[in-house]
XYZ file of N, CA and C in Angstrom:
537
model
N -13.802 20.751 -24.478
C -14.260 20.117 -23.590
C -15.084 19.056 -24.305
N -16.050 19.359 -25.479
C -16.757 19.301 -26.291
C -15.715 17.246 -27.397
N -14.752 17.887 -27.890
C -13.539 17.005 -28.426
C -12.605 15.717 -27.374
N -12.682 16.240 -26.620
C -11.450 15.380 -25.292
C -12.783 14.170 -24.850
N -14.035 14.927 -24.810
C -15.060 13.863 -24.505
C -15.442 13.020 -25.929
N -16.224 13.532 -26.544
C -15.669 12.837 -27.945
C -14.918 11.657 -27.983
N -13.836 12.174 -27.651
C -12.682 11.257 -28.261
C -12.638 10.207 -27.042
N -12.593 10.602 -25.477
C -13.217 9.393 -24.619
C -14.321 8.461 -25.097
N -15.245 9.028 -25.384
C -16.541 7.929 -26.064
C -16.032 7.471 -27.351
N -15.226 6.905 -27.804
C -14.466 6.594 -28.349
C -13.248 5.629 -28.451
N -13.139 6.129 -27.654
C -12.177 5.082 -26.841
C -10.644 5.455 -26.905
N -10.292 7.386 -27.131
C -8.541 7.280 -27.645
C -8.113 7.126 -26.404
N -6.922 6.349 -26.263
C -6.121 6.628 -25.177
C -5.873 7.994 -24.600
N -5.592 8.891 -26.030
C -4.638 10.094 -25.418
C -6.286 11.303 -25.047
N -7.591 10.772 -24.699
C -8.586 11.270 -23.885
C -8.073 11.918 -22.511
N -7.748 10.364 -22.420
C -7.437 10.071 -20.646
C -6.258 11.441 -20.263
N -5.806 12.074 -21.047
C -4.707 13.478 -20.503
C -5.830 14.355 -20.298
N -6.876 14.408 -21.577
C -7.224 15.892 -21.654
C -8.387 16.227 -20.660
N -9.084 14.341 -20.392
C -10.000 14.840 -20.029
C -9.301 15.221 -17.749
N -8.536 14.466 -17.266
C -7.345 15.040 -16.381
C -7.601 16.376 -16.353
N -7.237 16.911 -17.322
C -7.262 18.195 -17.430
C -8.264 19.315 -17.171
N -8.966 19.064 -17.779
C -10.496 19.175 -17.739
C -11.013 19.561 -16.160
N -10.855 17.724 -15.444
C -11.235 17.631 -14.178
C -10.675 18.945 -13.537
N -8.736 19.203 -13.391
C -8.173 20.035 -12.578
C -9.439 21.597 -12.392
N -9.728 21.792 -13.966
C -10.082 23.167 -14.171
C -11.891 23.220 -14.023
N -12.588 22.020 -13.572
C -14.004 21.855 -13.585
C -14.332 22.190 -12.270
N -14.840 23.563 -11.997
C -15.934 24.068 -11.332
C -17.017 23.273 -11.355
N -18.095 23.308 -11.545
C -19.404 22.772 -12.260
C -19.743 20.584 -11.929
N -20.013 20.721 -10.553
C -20.353 19.553 -10.749
C -20.742 18.481 -11.247
N -21.664 18.797 -12.486
C -22.059 18.343 -12.944
C -20.963 17.856 -14.501
N -20.660 18.842 -15.169
C -19.412 18.684 -15.390
C -18.607 17.709 -14.818
N -18.349 17.680 -13.587
C -17.136 17.195 -12.816
C -17.930 15.650 -13.257
N -18.713 15.356 -12.586
C -19.146 14.392 -12.794
C -19.540 13.412 -13.906
N -19.530 14.358 -14.776
C -19.477 13.657 -16.486
C -18.095 12.941 -16.427
N -16.891 13.978 -16.207
C -15.795 13.728 -16.317
C -15.338 12.521 -15.518
N -15.356 12.270 -14.549
C -15.424 11.142 -13.664
C -15.660 10.186 -14.886
N -16.763 9.794 -14.797
C -17.491 9.074 -15.453
C -16.913 8.059 -17.212
N -16.160 9.522 -17.674
C -15.625 9.395 -18.628
C -14.125 8.491 -18.414
N -13.796 8.772 -17.295
C -12.657 7.970 -16.889
C -12.380 7.051 -16.439
N -13.667 6.267 -15.687
C -13.889 4.577 -16.039
C -13.152 3.937 -16.516
N -12.681 3.924 -18.109
C -11.793 2.893 -18.524
C -10.487 2.793 -17.859
N -10.095 3.734 -17.840
C -8.679 4.076 -16.851
C -8.941 3.627 -15.251
N -9.406 3.968 -14.860
C -9.631 3.494 -13.180
C -8.712 3.048 -12.108
N -8.280 1.450 -13.494
C -6.963 1.180 -12.242
C -6.219 1.453 -12.607
N -5.642 2.427 -13.275
C -3.987 3.388 -13.427
C -4.636 3.876 -12.084
N -3.082 3.778 -11.545
C -2.933 4.490 -10.468
C -3.226 6.073 -10.377
N -2.805 6.368 -11.045
C -3.495 8.249 -10.899
C -4.859 8.841 -11.464
N -5.724 7.496 -11.662
C -7.210 7.968 -11.942
C -7.588 6.947 -10.996
N -7.442 5.975 -10.464
C -7.456 5.778 -9.019
C -7.955 6.727 -8.027
N -6.693 7.646 -8.067
C -6.441 8.057 -6.563
C -7.329 9.644 -7.221
N -7.595 10.313 -8.145
C -8.365 11.366 -8.496
C -9.646 10.858 -8.134
N -10.507 9.512 -8.612
C -12.092 9.040 -8.558
C -11.458 9.141 -7.094
N -10.949 8.521 -6.010
C -11.195 8.183 -5.067
C -10.892 9.582 -3.987
N -10.108 10.069 -4.352
C -10.362 11.896 -3.891
C -11.866 12.628 -4.295
N -12.305 12.233 -5.117
C -13.884 12.795 -5.181
C -15.387 12.201 -4.455
N -14.959 11.038 -3.703
C -15.543 10.146 -3.248
C -15.628 11.595 -1.932
N -15.195 12.313 -1.911
C -15.310 13.185 -1.037
C -15.498 14.310 -1.227
N -16.304 14.587 -2.388
C -16.847 15.982 -2.726
C -17.868 16.358 -1.849
N -18.225 17.258 -1.839
C -18.939 17.997 -1.296
C -20.894 17.575 -2.078
N -20.778 17.569 -3.333
C -21.651 17.459 -4.425
C -21.933 16.151 -4.504
N -23.132 15.429 -4.050
C -23.700 13.805 -4.340
C -23.427 13.366 -5.161
N -23.477 14.124 -6.990
C -23.810 13.603 -7.976
C -22.043 13.197 -8.530
N -21.309 14.153 -7.752
C -19.543 14.186 -8.342
C -19.270 12.789 -7.128
N -19.553 11.884 -6.068
C -19.644 11.202 -4.774
C -19.731 10.047 -6.152
N -21.593 10.397 -6.291
C -21.856 8.882 -6.930
C -21.164 8.621 -8.610
N -20.603 9.821 -8.873
C -19.953 9.073 -10.122
C -18.455 8.677 -10.256
N -18.122 9.090 -8.930
C -16.640 8.646 -8.456
C -16.966 7.313 -8.072
N -17.857 7.051 -7.351
C -18.188 5.579 -7.010
C -18.716 4.626 -8.064
N -19.347 4.695 -9.333
C -19.471 4.219 -10.279
C -18.368 3.817 -10.729
N -17.275 5.010 -11.211
C -16.235 4.981 -12.460
C -15.256 3.814 -11.331
N -15.589 3.777 -10.372
C -13.895 2.841 -9.781
C -14.218 1.431 -9.390
N -15.544 0.844 -10.174
C -15.641 -0.404 -10.411
C -14.552 -1.004 -11.195
N -13.589 -0.891 -11.836
C -12.748 -1.834 -12.503
C -11.540 -1.028 -11.572
N -11.209 -0.552 -10.581
C -10.380 -0.431 -9.808
C -10.629 -1.478 -8.382
N -11.942 -2.281 -8.576
C -12.286 -2.310 -6.981
C -10.835 -4.095 -6.718
N -10.234 -4.508 -7.586
C -9.034 -5.007 -6.961
C -7.439 -3.767 -6.202
N -7.963 -2.905 -6.514
C -6.594 -2.198 -6.321
C -6.928 -1.930 -4.873
N -5.860 -1.844 -3.992
C -5.499 -1.807 -2.213
C -6.104 -0.646 -2.175
N -7.606 -0.840 -0.892
C -8.228 0.616 -0.528
C -8.963 0.996 -0.854
N -8.796 0.502 -2.569
C -10.822 0.677 -3.074
C -11.965 0.403 -2.081
N -11.901 -0.625 -1.910
C -13.279 -1.279 -1.438
C -13.303 -0.464 -0.343
N -12.336 -0.450 0.166
C -12.319 0.194 1.832
C -12.603 1.331 2.129
N -11.981 2.216 0.498
C -12.427 3.500 0.591
C -14.519 3.901 0.320
N -14.874 2.703 -0.609
C -16.013 2.957 -1.108
C -17.170 2.225 0.079
N -16.949 1.180 0.712
C -17.302 1.163 1.862
C -17.394 2.432 2.907
N -16.632 2.815 2.832
C -17.086 3.806 4.234
C -18.288 4.914 3.417
N -18.417 4.360 2.486
C -19.442 6.027 1.693
C -20.880 4.888 1.694
N -20.985 3.778 1.831
C -22.083 3.165 1.767
C -23.396 3.910 3.031
N -22.675 4.542 4.419
C -23.210 5.610 5.497
C -23.353 6.752 4.493
N -23.522 7.510 3.415
C -23.402 8.761 2.840
C -24.393 9.055 3.013
N -24.707 10.221 2.964
C -26.073 10.783 3.550
C -26.512 11.154 2.886
N -25.897 10.785 1.374
C -27.339 10.812 -0.343
C -27.506 9.618 -0.572
N -28.983 9.333 -0.642
C -29.532 7.716 -1.032
C -28.748 7.387 -2.307
N -28.477 8.145 -3.682
C -27.849 8.492 -4.638
C -26.475 7.655 -4.724
N -25.849 8.177 -3.546
C -24.332 7.473 -3.227
C -24.462 6.497 -2.446
N -25.307 6.100 -2.142
C -25.166 4.578 -1.271
C -26.094 3.764 -2.295
N -26.317 3.536 -3.387
C -26.625 2.761 -4.768
C -25.587 2.887 -5.028
N -25.025 4.096 -5.606
C -24.120 3.811 -6.431
C -23.175 2.958 -5.555
N -22.774 3.244 -4.811
C -21.550 2.326 -4.097
C -22.247 1.028 -3.996
N -23.488 1.191 -3.879
C -23.795 -0.873 -3.540
C -23.376 -1.484 -4.704
N -23.980 -0.701 -5.732
C -23.975 -1.076 -7.560
C -22.273 -1.755 -7.728
N -21.386 -0.644 -7.164
C -20.471 -1.171 -7.456
C -19.592 -2.133 -6.541
N -20.198 -2.116 -5.542
C -20.504 -3.829 -4.292
C -20.966 -4.498 -4.193
N -21.819 -4.469 -5.577
C -22.735 -5.982 -5.174
C -22.700 -7.031 -5.268
N -20.936 -7.567 -5.693
C -20.314 -9.093 -5.613
C -20.561 -9.533 -4.169
N -19.842 -8.256 -3.256
C -19.685 -8.718 -1.674
C -20.730 -8.272 -1.132
N -21.484 -7.383 -1.791
C -21.961 -6.257 -0.158
C -23.203 -7.263 0.442
N -23.358 -7.080 1.807
C -24.243 -8.011 2.375
C -25.746 -7.429 1.998
N -27.010 -8.457 1.443
C -27.695 -8.036 1.188
C -28.756 -7.723 1.777
N -28.668 -7.600 2.827
C -29.699 -7.491 4.610
C -28.769 -5.774 4.945
N -27.742 -5.521 4.516
C -27.459 -4.702 4.975
C -28.833 -3.244 4.474
N -28.642 -1.658 5.337
C -29.465 -0.828 4.616
C -29.002 -0.207 3.181
N -27.715 -0.752 2.816
C -27.708 0.097 1.189
C -27.731 -1.157 0.550
N -27.527 -2.261 1.053
C -28.302 -3.395 0.183
C -29.864 -3.795 -0.157
N -30.518 -3.314 0.698
C -31.940 -3.669 0.640
C -32.432 -2.689 -0.018
N -31.369 -0.969 -0.201
C -32.029 0.034 -1.091
C -31.666 -0.695 -2.596
N -30.390 -1.214 -2.881
C -29.965 -1.848 -3.986
C -31.055 -3.024 -4.546
N -31.191 -2.678 -3.563
C -32.226 -4.150 -4.097
C -34.032 -3.573 -4.631
N -33.888 -2.071 -3.887
C -34.728 -1.786 -4.013
C -34.953 -0.877 -5.439
N -34.057 -0.062 -5.547
C -33.639 -0.028 -6.738
C -34.201 -0.410 -7.942
N -33.540 -1.906 -7.351
C -33.376 -2.750 -8.881
C -34.840 -3.110 -9.220
N -35.352 -3.329 -8.252
C -36.850 -4.307 -7.885
C -37.874 -2.640 -8.491
N -37.439 -1.664 -8.574
C -38.039 -0.898 -9.168
C -38.096 -0.038 -10.534
N -37.279 -0.996 -10.974
C -37.177 -1.119 -12.219
C -37.221 -2.070 -13.370
N -37.488 -2.997 -12.566
C -37.680 -4.441 -13.100
C -39.163 -4.623 -14.372
N -39.857 -3.842 -14.308
C -40.560 -3.897 -14.737
C -40.472 -2.883 -16.563
N -39.118 -3.056 -16.844
C -38.607 -2.868 -18.296
C -37.664 -3.653 -18.637
N -37.085 -3.712 -19.604
C -36.027 -4.330 -19.959
C -34.963 -4.232 -19.600
N -34.553 -2.785 -19.286
C -32.811 -2.739 -18.939
C -32.579 -3.127 -17.676
N -34.246 -2.803 -17.142
C -34.343 -3.343 -15.510
C -34.224 -4.883 -14.956
N -35.013 -5.248 -16.192
C -34.359 -7.100 -15.945
C -32.989 -7.590 -16.138
N -32.090 -6.193 -16.660
C -31.295 -7.340 -17.409
C -30.020 -6.260 -16.717
N -30.247 -5.241 -15.557
C -29.515 -5.035 -14.308
C -29.636 -5.673 -13.339
N -30.577 -6.705 -12.799
C -30.761 -7.557 -12.299
C -30.400 -8.839 -12.212
N -29.999 -8.906 -13.634
C -29.121 -10.227 -14.256
C -27.662 -9.774 -13.992
N -27.628 -8.521 -14.328
C -25.883 -8.562 -14.022
C -25.590 -8.320 -12.676
N -26.385 -8.532 -11.539
C -26.563 -7.979 -10.158
C -26.439 -9.549 -9.308
N -27.147 -10.559 -10.045
C -27.604 -11.696 -9.493
C -26.262 -12.267 -10.634
N -25.572 -12.403 -11.335
C -24.492 -12.697 -12.374
C -22.989 -12.197 -11.103
N -23.282 -11.202 -10.502
C -21.789 -10.659 -9.677
C -21.580 -11.457 -8.709
N -23.081 -11.673 -8.603
C -23.481 -12.259 -7.159
C -23.193 -14.221 -6.861
N -22.663 -14.629 -8.354
C -22.667 -16.233 -8.625
C -23.997 -16.717 -8.512
N -25.146 -16.079 -8.745
C -26.471 -16.762 -8.474
C -27.006 -16.299 -10.286
N -26.259 -17.800 -10.521
C -26.553 -17.402 -12.468
C -27.457 -18.241 -12.664
N -28.625 -19.430 -11.900
C -29.491 -19.194 -12.277
C -30.510 -18.405 -12.430
N -30.596 -17.695 -11.138
C -31.476 -16.246 -10.825
C -30.922 -15.190 -12.355
N -29.759 -15.006 -12.389
C -29.158 -13.959 -13.591
C -29.600 -14.332 -14.841
N -29.934 -15.886 -14.930
C -30.226 -16.770 -16.695
C -31.737 -16.117 -16.836
N -32.627 -16.271 -15.711
C -34.145 -15.748 -16.142
C -34.049 -14.110 -15.591
N -33.728 -13.654 -15.400
C -33.959 -12.236 -15.689
C -33.162 -12.074 -17.069
N -32.086 -12.022 -17.313
C -31.477 -12.173 -18.990
C -32.492 -12.345 -20.022
N -32.885 -13.571 -19.540
C -33.938 -14.239 -20.172
C -35.360 -13.069 -20.777
N -35.858 -13.321 -19.382
C -37.103 -11.812 -19.440
C -36.089 -10.827 -20.493
N -35.281 -9.916 -19.750
C -34.895 -9.258 -21.197
C -35.079 -9.210 -22.567
N -34.462 -10.240 -22.536
C -34.122 -10.729 -23.979
C -35.581 -11.001 -25.052
N -36.894 -11.345 -23.845
C -38.285 -12.174 -24.223
C -38.674 -10.244 -24.583
N -38.362 -9.280 -23.803
C -39.102 -8.515 -23.630
C -38.643 -7.346 -24.731
N -37.837 -6.870 -25.071
C -37.416 -6.698 -26.058
C -36.194 -6.968 -27.100
N -36.614 -8.542 -28.147
C -35.457 -8.651 -28.417
C -34.629 -8.707 -29.560
N -34.890 -7.058 -30.277
C -34.204 -6.564 -30.579
C -33.003 -5.478 -30.039
N -32.581 -5.732 -28.789
C -31.970 -5.602 -28.049
C -30.597 -5.890 -28.198
N -29.654 -5.634 -29.325
C -28.779 -7.029 -29.131
C -27.281 -6.760 -27.531
N -27.541 -5.627 -26.613
C -26.832 -6.008 -25.263
C -27.660 -6.764 -24.389
N -28.976 -7.267 -25.045
C -29.631 -8.191 -23.592
C -29.142 -9.560 -24.556
N -29.170 -9.672 -25.618
C -28.646 -10.761 -26.379
C -27.288 -11.183 -25.674
N -25.991 -10.210 -25.834
C -25.277 -10.748 -25.618
C -24.547 -10.971 -24.357
N -25.566 -10.497 -23.344
C -25.533 -10.619 -21.383
C -26.120 -12.014 -21.275
N -26.979 -12.447 -22.427
C -27.812 -14.114 -22.310
C -26.677 -14.924 -23.040
N -26.183 -14.722 -23.581
C -25.068 -15.648 -24.402
C -23.814 -15.868 -23.319
N -23.645 -14.748 -23.061
C -22.755 -14.889 -21.667
C -22.953 -15.492 -20.979
N -24.079 -15.335 -20.153
C -24.602 -16.278 -18.787
C -24.301 -17.804 -19.558
N -25.055 -17.640 -20.390
C -25.092 -19.932 -21.096
C -23.755 -20.133 -21.293
N -22.931 -19.146 -21.356
C -21.349 -19.431 -21.417
C -21.050 -20.241 -20.651
N -21.087 -18.643 -19.489
C -20.957 -19.413 -18.282
C -21.159 -20.415 -16.968
N -22.705 -21.069 -18.366
C -23.814 -22.013 -17.088
C -22.808 -23.432 -18.263
N -22.246 -22.962 -19.147
C -21.841 -24.005 -20.147
C -23.002 -25.143 -21.022
N -23.820 -23.600 -21.284
C -25.135 -24.034 -22.044
C -24.853 -23.866 -23.596
N -24.908 -24.533 -24.311
C -25.089 -23.761 -25.815
C -26.240 -23.031 -26.151
N -27.231 -23.055 -25.336
C -28.739 -22.498 -25.301
C -29.037 -22.551 -24.419
């Protein structure tokens, strides 16, 4: 298991088959969730999309949430958005928030899941990572000026974290601003 996970973390395409094999045999929901998360880079491939969609109906909320997160790359695939939308009413808030995050670009912010997602984002907004997450949310919703303010705040609060600078650079490029 450790070897396949390490290979997946290194971006080895051969890890895909090993992860699928492990997933077929894995009974622990915690390991299932971890393996589903590792399949994210291949989510748009039909076989992987099918596996992830099937796990949206798992009895364990951790597994459903991991499947929802991993499906983000497969959103353009027919049926994925609809399957995720059916999970917006999941009994577990963690799953609703995971689905809402994946659907953030088109989610109604006034819906229950939209309000829960915004509450989650606000609860973490006192940290640089929370500001980056809010920036990602507004960027996905094409609210670029608002996203820019959150990315700038993340960089100001933690000027030594490269991911914050990268997101700020992407945002400035989207706004066609050199700085």
